[in-house]
Every structure is written in C-alpha cells, then in structure tokens.
Amino acid sequence: MSSKRISLTQYLVEQQREHGHIPGQLRLLIEVVARACKRIAIQVNKGELGDVLGTAGSENVQGEVQKKLDIIANEVLIEANEWGGHLAAMGSEEMDSIHVVPNRYPQGEYLLLFDPLDGSSNIDVNVSIGTIFSVLRKVNNQRGISEEDFLQPGKQQAAAGYCIYGPQTTLVLTVGDGVAMFTLDREQGSWVLTQENVQIPADTKEFAINMSNMRHWDAPVKRYIDECLAGKEGPRGKDFNMRWIASMVADVHRILTRGGIFMYPWDKREPEKAGKLRLMYEANPMGFLVEQAGGMVTNGRQRILDLQPTKLHERVAVVLGSKNEVERVTCYHLEADKQA
Ligand code: P6P
C-alpha cells in the first residue's frame, strides 16, 4: 500500500483512467451510495441515543419484521439516489416492487439493488451489520422500466459492494477490476483507500454455517461439515474453526480478509424455497466481490453469477469463499446427484 492514502473519488478517477470501467454516471452512483452509507452509519452508531432501535411494527415482502433502522436505511438510499440522473430504478429487500425514478428527475442508465441493512437481528445487540448493493445496466432504452429489467444474471453486474458498520466503518467495492476497501475517516468524513487487490486464500481452516440447522441439511452439506468436525484425525487431516455472525456482510468481510467458507444451504424446513438468502441483492453482489478476490461462489451445484433470475426477491442457496473448499462442497453435491 502506498504511504499516501487516497480518497474514494481519486481511486475511481484513476481506475477509470487505467481500466475505463467507471464512466461518469457509474462514478456518481458509487459516490452517492458511499455518501448514503456514511449517513446510515451515523444513524446506526446512535443506538439507544437515537430513536432508531427496535421494530417498526411492519413486515417486509419477505414476511420479516422490519426494524426501524431497516426503514431508515432504505429511505436514505432511495432519497440519495433519486435526483442524480444516474439511475432508472431501484430494487430493495424492504420494498415489494421496484422504485422507478420519479418523472421530475432525469433517468440514467443504471439499476441499483440493495439490502439496506443486512443482519437486522444484530442491530439491537450491537453486532456488526451492513448495507449490500448491486449495480446493473439498464438493458432496454424505453422509459418504461419494469421488474423484468432487473432480472439479469449476476455476471452482468457493473459494480457491487457493501458497507460494514463494525468497529471500523468500511466500504468494500468492485467494478470488475479486483476488490478495494475504504475505511471511513470520521475526522475528515471521507472514505480512504486502505486495501486494494484483495485476495482470498484458496484454502482455509474456518467455516461459517448456522449449525442449529444441521438436522435439516442435505447429505452433501452434512458430509462436508462432519469432515470438518472430525478434524486432524478425520479425512481432512486438519482441525477447523467455526464462526457464525448471522450478518452475511460480517462473515463475508472476514472471508475477504483472511479466507474461509460461508454456507447458507438449502434445507428441509421450507423445501419449496431454494435457500434463505436473496439472489439479487445478497448472493449476486457478494458473489461478484468474492470471485473478484479469487474465491468461488455456487448454490452447491452451479456458479451463482450464471443463474438467470425469475423474480426480484428470489432466494438461493449460497456456498462461497476459499476456492478449494467451495469446490469440495460443490463436488460432494454433484457426486450425490450422480448416485441419486
Ligand atoms: P440465521 C441476515 O438476516 C441474513 O439474511 C444474513 O445476513 C445472515 O447470514 C443470515 O440471514 C442469518 O440467518 O438463520 O442464522 O439467522
């Protein structure tokens, strides 16, 4: 890392100069989202001192109880992105249908999806949470934007990232040329480049999964976890450690920082659902970041970024992180399918 730290804006300008993947509207979009994340961080950090904790007394389209901060974060992102002329529409975990930029503003060429506050069950207990976002290009050029315009495979993302509200407030971003991390300098109020060319080690001794669901898992997942738990004496010949923060942003940040495997597999509790996590604004953006950092991301069988979405709030099983471990889990699924 060069001794002189540079700002997010300088990074984006220099990346455009070197690689040309950040045209003006996309740079504006990223800077607006980054500014919105600063505003969300301020609300999150208030805790009991602000009227931001607890539930909002409503449910979202997922049937989940909405926390006050879920709604605050959603409103901050909507309001920040409406007027700039860089976006045609937005989709959010907290909104049933897409939000088209109002006619009083010019429409841009991008579509923005977000989980405004991921890990809501951790808000009231002061554990890291985050904002996840995904950027797609508008594919048709008529004014009428519909949900169908959002249904693009994750490999078509123009950019993706998250902001983690933890001991540090860190923005993690990719535009397709690797992964960079920016730490919020609260004295300056600016995002400062603190890591670039993030690389996930191909091997790991750390897995992240909600073990309380073990009895509901499919055989390949049970096989993989049992082998990890068998440790040195088992088929893996090494001991494993386990982490589960129940904020995808925090688990993925750990994996981008030191490696690991994260799994939220399909399970028998709601067999009609492909998984718990959402494809468009959780798995796809995290998948883009993890692949750009040399990791691997599947639904147990297929590369997630290749999946063709069929609806905005579609769910998916997720296995992501250190390449050799994700490959192993995916092989176990494919072997089981062959035997079946
Ligand atoms: P569980 C948070 O609600 C979330 O969507 C992800 O951030 C997290 O990884 C997962 O769900 C936690 O789920 O079932 O362990 O509470």
XYZ file of C-alpha atoms and ligand atoms in Angstrom:
356
model
C 0.000 0.000 0.000
C 1.456 3.369 -0.991
C 2.203 5.569 2.034
C -0.119 8.307 0.692
C -3.709 7.244 1.257
C -6.108 8.278 -1.495
C -9.820 9.082 -1.342
C -12.624 7.081 -2.947
C -13.031 9.796 -5.591
C -9.342 9.745 -6.546
C -9.440 5.925 -6.680
C -12.457 5.959 -9.015
C -10.929 8.621 -11.296
C -7.610 6.717 -11.503
C -9.367 3.390 -12.089
C -11.351 4.964 -14.956
C -8.097 6.331 -16.412
C -6.398 2.912 -16.178
C -9.218 0.487 -16.961
C -12.108 2.553 -18.310
C -14.805 0.647 -16.397
C -16.158 3.639 -14.488
C -17.976 6.078 -16.773
C -19.249 9.290 -15.219
C -22.727 8.057 -14.288
C -21.292 4.986 -12.554
C -18.777 7.077 -10.631
C -21.577 9.360 -9.491
C -23.674 6.328 -8.491
C -20.857 4.832 -6.400
C -20.098 8.153 -4.708
C -23.788 8.732 -3.938
C -24.149 5.237 -2.447
C -20.946 5.740 -0.436
C -22.304 9.044 0.912
C -25.610 7.357 1.781
C -23.682 4.661 3.695
C -21.992 7.409 5.738
C -25.439 8.732 6.667
C -26.633 5.234 7.564
C -23.509 4.716 9.693
C -24.364 7.852 11.675
C -27.866 6.517 12.384
C -26.589 3.020 13.225
C -23.985 4.416 15.628
C -26.638 6.364 17.597
C -28.073 3.177 19.155
C -30.144 3.963 22.233
C -29.241 7.653 21.935
C -31.388 7.989 18.843
C -34.908 6.725 18.224
C -33.512 4.061 15.873
C -33.646 0.729 17.703
C -36.415 -1.825 17.901
C -39.080 -2.783 15.409
C -41.046 -0.552 13.096
C -44.265 -2.517 13.615
C -44.403 -3.645 9.960
C -43.299 -6.603 7.828
C -41.374 -6.626 4.551
C -42.101 -8.665 1.445
C -40.055 -11.495 2.942
C -42.535 -11.671 5.829
C -39.787 -10.486 8.176
C -40.451 -7.944 10.942
C -38.904 -4.641 9.862
C -36.587 -2.855 12.276
C -36.677 0.947 12.422
C -33.141 1.051 11.015
C -34.178 -1.153 8.050
C -36.649 1.538 7.029
C -34.305 4.443 7.826
C -31.517 2.889 5.722
C -33.926 2.171 2.876
C -35.201 5.744 2.850
C -31.664 7.175 2.940
C -30.686 5.125 -0.131
C -33.858 5.975 -2.075
C -33.644 9.698 -1.388
C -29.884 9.862 -2.105
C -30.211 8.134 -5.488
C -33.377 9.651 -6.986
C -32.206 13.063 -8.227
C -28.750 12.408 -9.737
C -29.774 11.285 -13.222
C -27.590 8.176 -12.946
C -30.349 5.677 -12.159
C -33.505 4.455 -13.869
C -34.888 2.488 -10.904
C -34.080 0.759 -7.611
C -34.988 -2.562 -6.001
C -34.728 -3.234 -2.266
C -35.209 -6.104 0.158
C -37.523 -3.728 2.046
C -39.806 -2.889 -0.905
C -42.274 -5.287 -2.574
C -41.784 -3.818 -6.057
C -39.189 -1.673 -7.817
C -38.978 2.062 -7.241
C -38.765 3.920 -10.563
C -37.023 7.316 -10.540
C -39.859 9.907 -10.454
C -40.598 11.809 -13.674
C -39.407 15.081 -12.108
C -35.845 13.741 -12.332
C -33.851 12.574 -15.400
C -33.418 8.814 -15.741
C -29.951 7.284 -16.017
C -28.568 4.072 -17.484
C -28.136 2.077 -14.271
C -30.302 -0.033 -11.992
C -29.484 -0.263 -8.286
C -30.441 -3.114 -5.952
C -29.754 -3.175 -2.249
C -30.287 -4.818 1.073
C -30.289 -1.558 3.014
C -29.451 -3.121 6.342
C -28.312 -6.755 6.328
C -28.186 -8.649 9.616
C -31.076 -6.814 11.282
C -31.302 -9.392 14.082
C -27.944 -7.986 15.253
C -28.969 -4.301 15.398
C -30.292 -4.267 18.967
C -27.364 -6.307 20.306
C -24.641 -4.073 18.842
C -23.131 -6.663 16.483
C -21.801 -5.662 13.034
C -24.414 -5.113 10.304
C -24.154 -3.700 6.803
C -25.555 -2.376 3.547
C -25.174 -4.523 0.402
C -25.593 -3.089 -3.117
C -25.542 -4.337 -6.691
C -25.406 -2.250 -9.896
C -26.805 -3.418 -13.254
C -27.023 -1.617 -16.595
C -30.457 -0.788 -18.000
C -30.719 -3.094 -20.999
C -33.712 -1.587 -22.832
C -33.858 2.107 -23.734
C -37.549 2.824 -23.434
C -38.661 4.961 -20.495
C -40.881 2.231 -19.084
C -38.780 0.325 -16.567
C -40.225 -2.879 -15.102
C -39.080 -5.642 -12.750
C -38.002 -7.670 -15.811
C -35.185 -5.177 -16.475
C -33.643 -6.223 -13.153
C -33.727 -9.958 -13.907
C -30.162 -10.208 -15.215
C -27.584 -12.858 -14.186
C -25.075 -11.654 -11.595
C -22.226 -11.859 -14.119
C -23.749 -8.781 -15.796
C -23.238 -6.548 -12.765
C -21.386 -3.274 -13.483
C -20.387 -2.902 -9.819
C -21.119 -4.367 -6.388
C -20.176 -3.708 -2.820
C -21.119 -3.442 0.807
C -20.555 -1.179 3.768
C -19.941 -2.888 7.111
C -20.884 -0.925 10.235
C -18.493 -2.542 12.675
C -15.554 -1.415 14.857
C -14.474 0.324 11.658
C -16.924 1.535 9.021
C -15.572 0.026 5.809
C -16.793 0.246 2.219
C -15.816 -2.714 0.018
C -16.191 -2.297 -3.746
C -15.585 -3.926 -7.109
C -16.235 -2.635 -10.627
C -14.754 -5.778 -12.175
C -11.056 -4.978 -11.702
C -10.450 -6.545 -8.306
C -11.692 -5.622 -4.833
C -10.788 -2.471 -2.895
C -11.563 -1.482 0.701
C -12.101 2.057 2.012
C -12.182 2.940 5.688
C -14.293 5.883 6.863
C -12.085 8.608 8.281
C -14.582 10.139 10.693
C -12.451 13.211 11.337
C -12.382 14.077 7.625
C -15.748 12.484 6.886
C -14.168 10.789 3.848
C -13.637 7.243 2.549
C -9.894 6.444 2.440
C -8.395 3.583 0.386
C -6.959 1.108 2.903
C -6.652 -2.070 0.804
C -6.729 -2.991 -2.885
C -6.346 -6.194 -4.923
C -7.908 -8.175 -2.069
C -7.154 -11.921 -2.431
C -8.953 -14.786 -0.658
C -6.591 -17.695 0.219
C -7.622 -20.829 -1.733
C -7.519 -22.968 1.443
C -8.893 -22.354 4.913
C -9.483 -23.879 8.338
C -12.562 -21.787 9.123
C -16.180 -22.473 8.177
C -19.283 -20.354 8.716
C -22.705 -22.003 8.888
C -25.678 -21.917 11.267
C -25.110 -25.295 12.974
C -28.549 -25.250 14.606
C -29.978 -26.216 11.194
C -27.816 -29.375 10.891
C -30.716 -31.849 11.106
C -32.369 -30.100 8.130
C -29.384 -30.190 5.761
C -28.931 -32.307 2.656
C -26.379 -35.149 2.763
C -23.512 -33.337 0.902
C -23.570 -30.465 3.411
C -23.678 -32.861 6.369
C -20.756 -34.819 4.853
C -18.658 -31.670 4.432
C -19.313 -30.326 7.929
C -18.880 -33.747 9.578
C -15.439 -33.986 7.926
C -14.517 -30.528 9.218
C -15.680 -31.501 12.731
C -13.649 -34.760 12.560
C -10.539 -32.553 12.500
C -6.948 -33.878 12.381
C -7.995 -37.496 12.931
C -10.621 -37.271 10.174
C -10.419 -37.309 6.348
C -9.385 -33.641 6.198
C -6.284 -34.230 8.382
C -6.619 -30.796 9.995
C -8.685 -29.098 12.688
C -11.265 -26.467 11.695
C -12.609 -23.402 13.487
C -16.201 -22.159 13.211
C -17.690 -18.668 13.015
C -21.327 -17.577 12.517
C -22.137 -13.882 12.972
C -25.619 -14.008 11.377
C -24.723 -10.895 9.360
C -23.677 -12.034 5.893
C -21.744 -8.778 5.491
C -19.591 -9.550 8.560
C -18.966 -13.186 7.601
C -18.069 -12.234 4.023
C -15.801 -9.423 5.263
C -13.888 -11.912 7.417
C -13.542 -14.255 4.419
C -12.310 -11.446 2.130
C -9.844 -10.503 4.855
C -8.461 -13.921 5.924
C -10.251 -16.644 3.925
C -12.905 -19.156 4.946
C -16.078 -20.742 3.631
C -19.621 -19.404 4.204
C -22.640 -21.619 3.664
C -26.357 -20.996 3.815
C -27.536 -24.193 2.069
C -30.993 -25.331 1.081
C -32.660 -27.164 3.935
C -35.800 -29.157 4.618
C -37.541 -26.502 6.737
C -39.057 -24.783 3.685
C -38.258 -27.244 0.847
C -40.094 -25.128 -1.731
C -37.533 -22.340 -1.207
C -34.128 -22.683 -2.935
C -32.500 -21.152 0.149
C -32.822 -18.350 2.700
C -30.590 -15.677 1.168
C -31.731 -13.432 -1.675
C -30.141 -13.767 -5.095
C -30.385 -10.222 -6.472
C -29.147 -8.132 -3.536
C -27.219 -10.557 -1.320
C -25.774 -13.527 -3.257
C -25.040 -11.735 -6.557
C -23.174 -8.691 -5.138
C -21.292 -10.831 -2.593
C -20.610 -13.345 -5.352
C -19.122 -10.675 -7.631
C -16.845 -9.463 -4.808
C -15.733 -12.968 -3.798
C -14.956 -14.019 -7.389
C -13.084 -10.766 -7.995
C -10.979 -11.648 -4.931
C -10.142 -15.104 -6.348
C -12.793 -17.012 -4.419
C -15.647 -19.202 -5.681
C -19.437 -18.900 -5.307
C -22.026 -21.604 -6.057
C -25.501 -22.655 -4.946
C -23.992 -26.067 -4.212
C -24.103 -27.092 -7.863
C -23.832 -24.087 -10.191
C -21.957 -20.791 -10.292
C -24.379 -18.288 -8.761
C -23.403 -15.467 -11.136
C -24.631 -17.606 -14.070
C -28.135 -18.107 -12.629
C -30.964 -16.478 -14.598
C -33.244 -14.758 -12.026
C -37.007 -15.220 -12.409
C -38.208 -12.767 -9.759
C -36.877 -9.777 -7.830
C -36.920 -11.373 -4.372
C -35.776 -14.814 -5.474
C -33.898 -16.872 -2.875
C -30.854 -19.059 -3.431
C -28.587 -21.472 -1.552
C -25.122 -19.988 -1.046
C -21.670 -21.590 -0.730
C -18.881 -19.016 -1.062
C -15.274 -18.304 -0.136
C -11.930 -20.093 -0.399
C -11.857 -21.725 -3.827
C -10.650 -25.216 -2.842
C -13.264 -25.579 -0.099
C -16.176 -24.370 -2.250
C -15.007 -26.750 -4.991
C -15.063 -29.618 -2.486
C -18.619 -28.846 -1.309
C -19.803 -28.496 -4.907
C -18.182 -31.853 -5.825
C -19.985 -33.517 -2.909
C -23.309 -32.193 -4.239
C -22.604 -33.356 -7.803
C -21.422 -36.807 -6.562
C -24.622 -37.172 -4.538
C -26.706 -36.192 -7.584
C -24.946 -38.838 -9.693
C -25.577 -41.533 -7.052
C -29.216 -40.415 -6.830
P -29.905 -17.107 10.515
C -29.483 -11.856 7.994
O -30.864 -11.908 8.308
C -29.229 -12.847 6.882
O -30.002 -12.509 5.762
C -27.747 -12.882 6.552
O -27.138 -11.663 6.710
C -27.207 -13.912 7.535
O -26.067 -14.589 7.050
C -28.380 -14.885 7.689
O -29.561 -14.164 7.328
C -28.527 -15.369 9.124
O -29.574 -16.318 9.137
O -30.915 -18.166 10.068
O -28.625 -17.702 11.000
O -30.457 -16.071 11.454
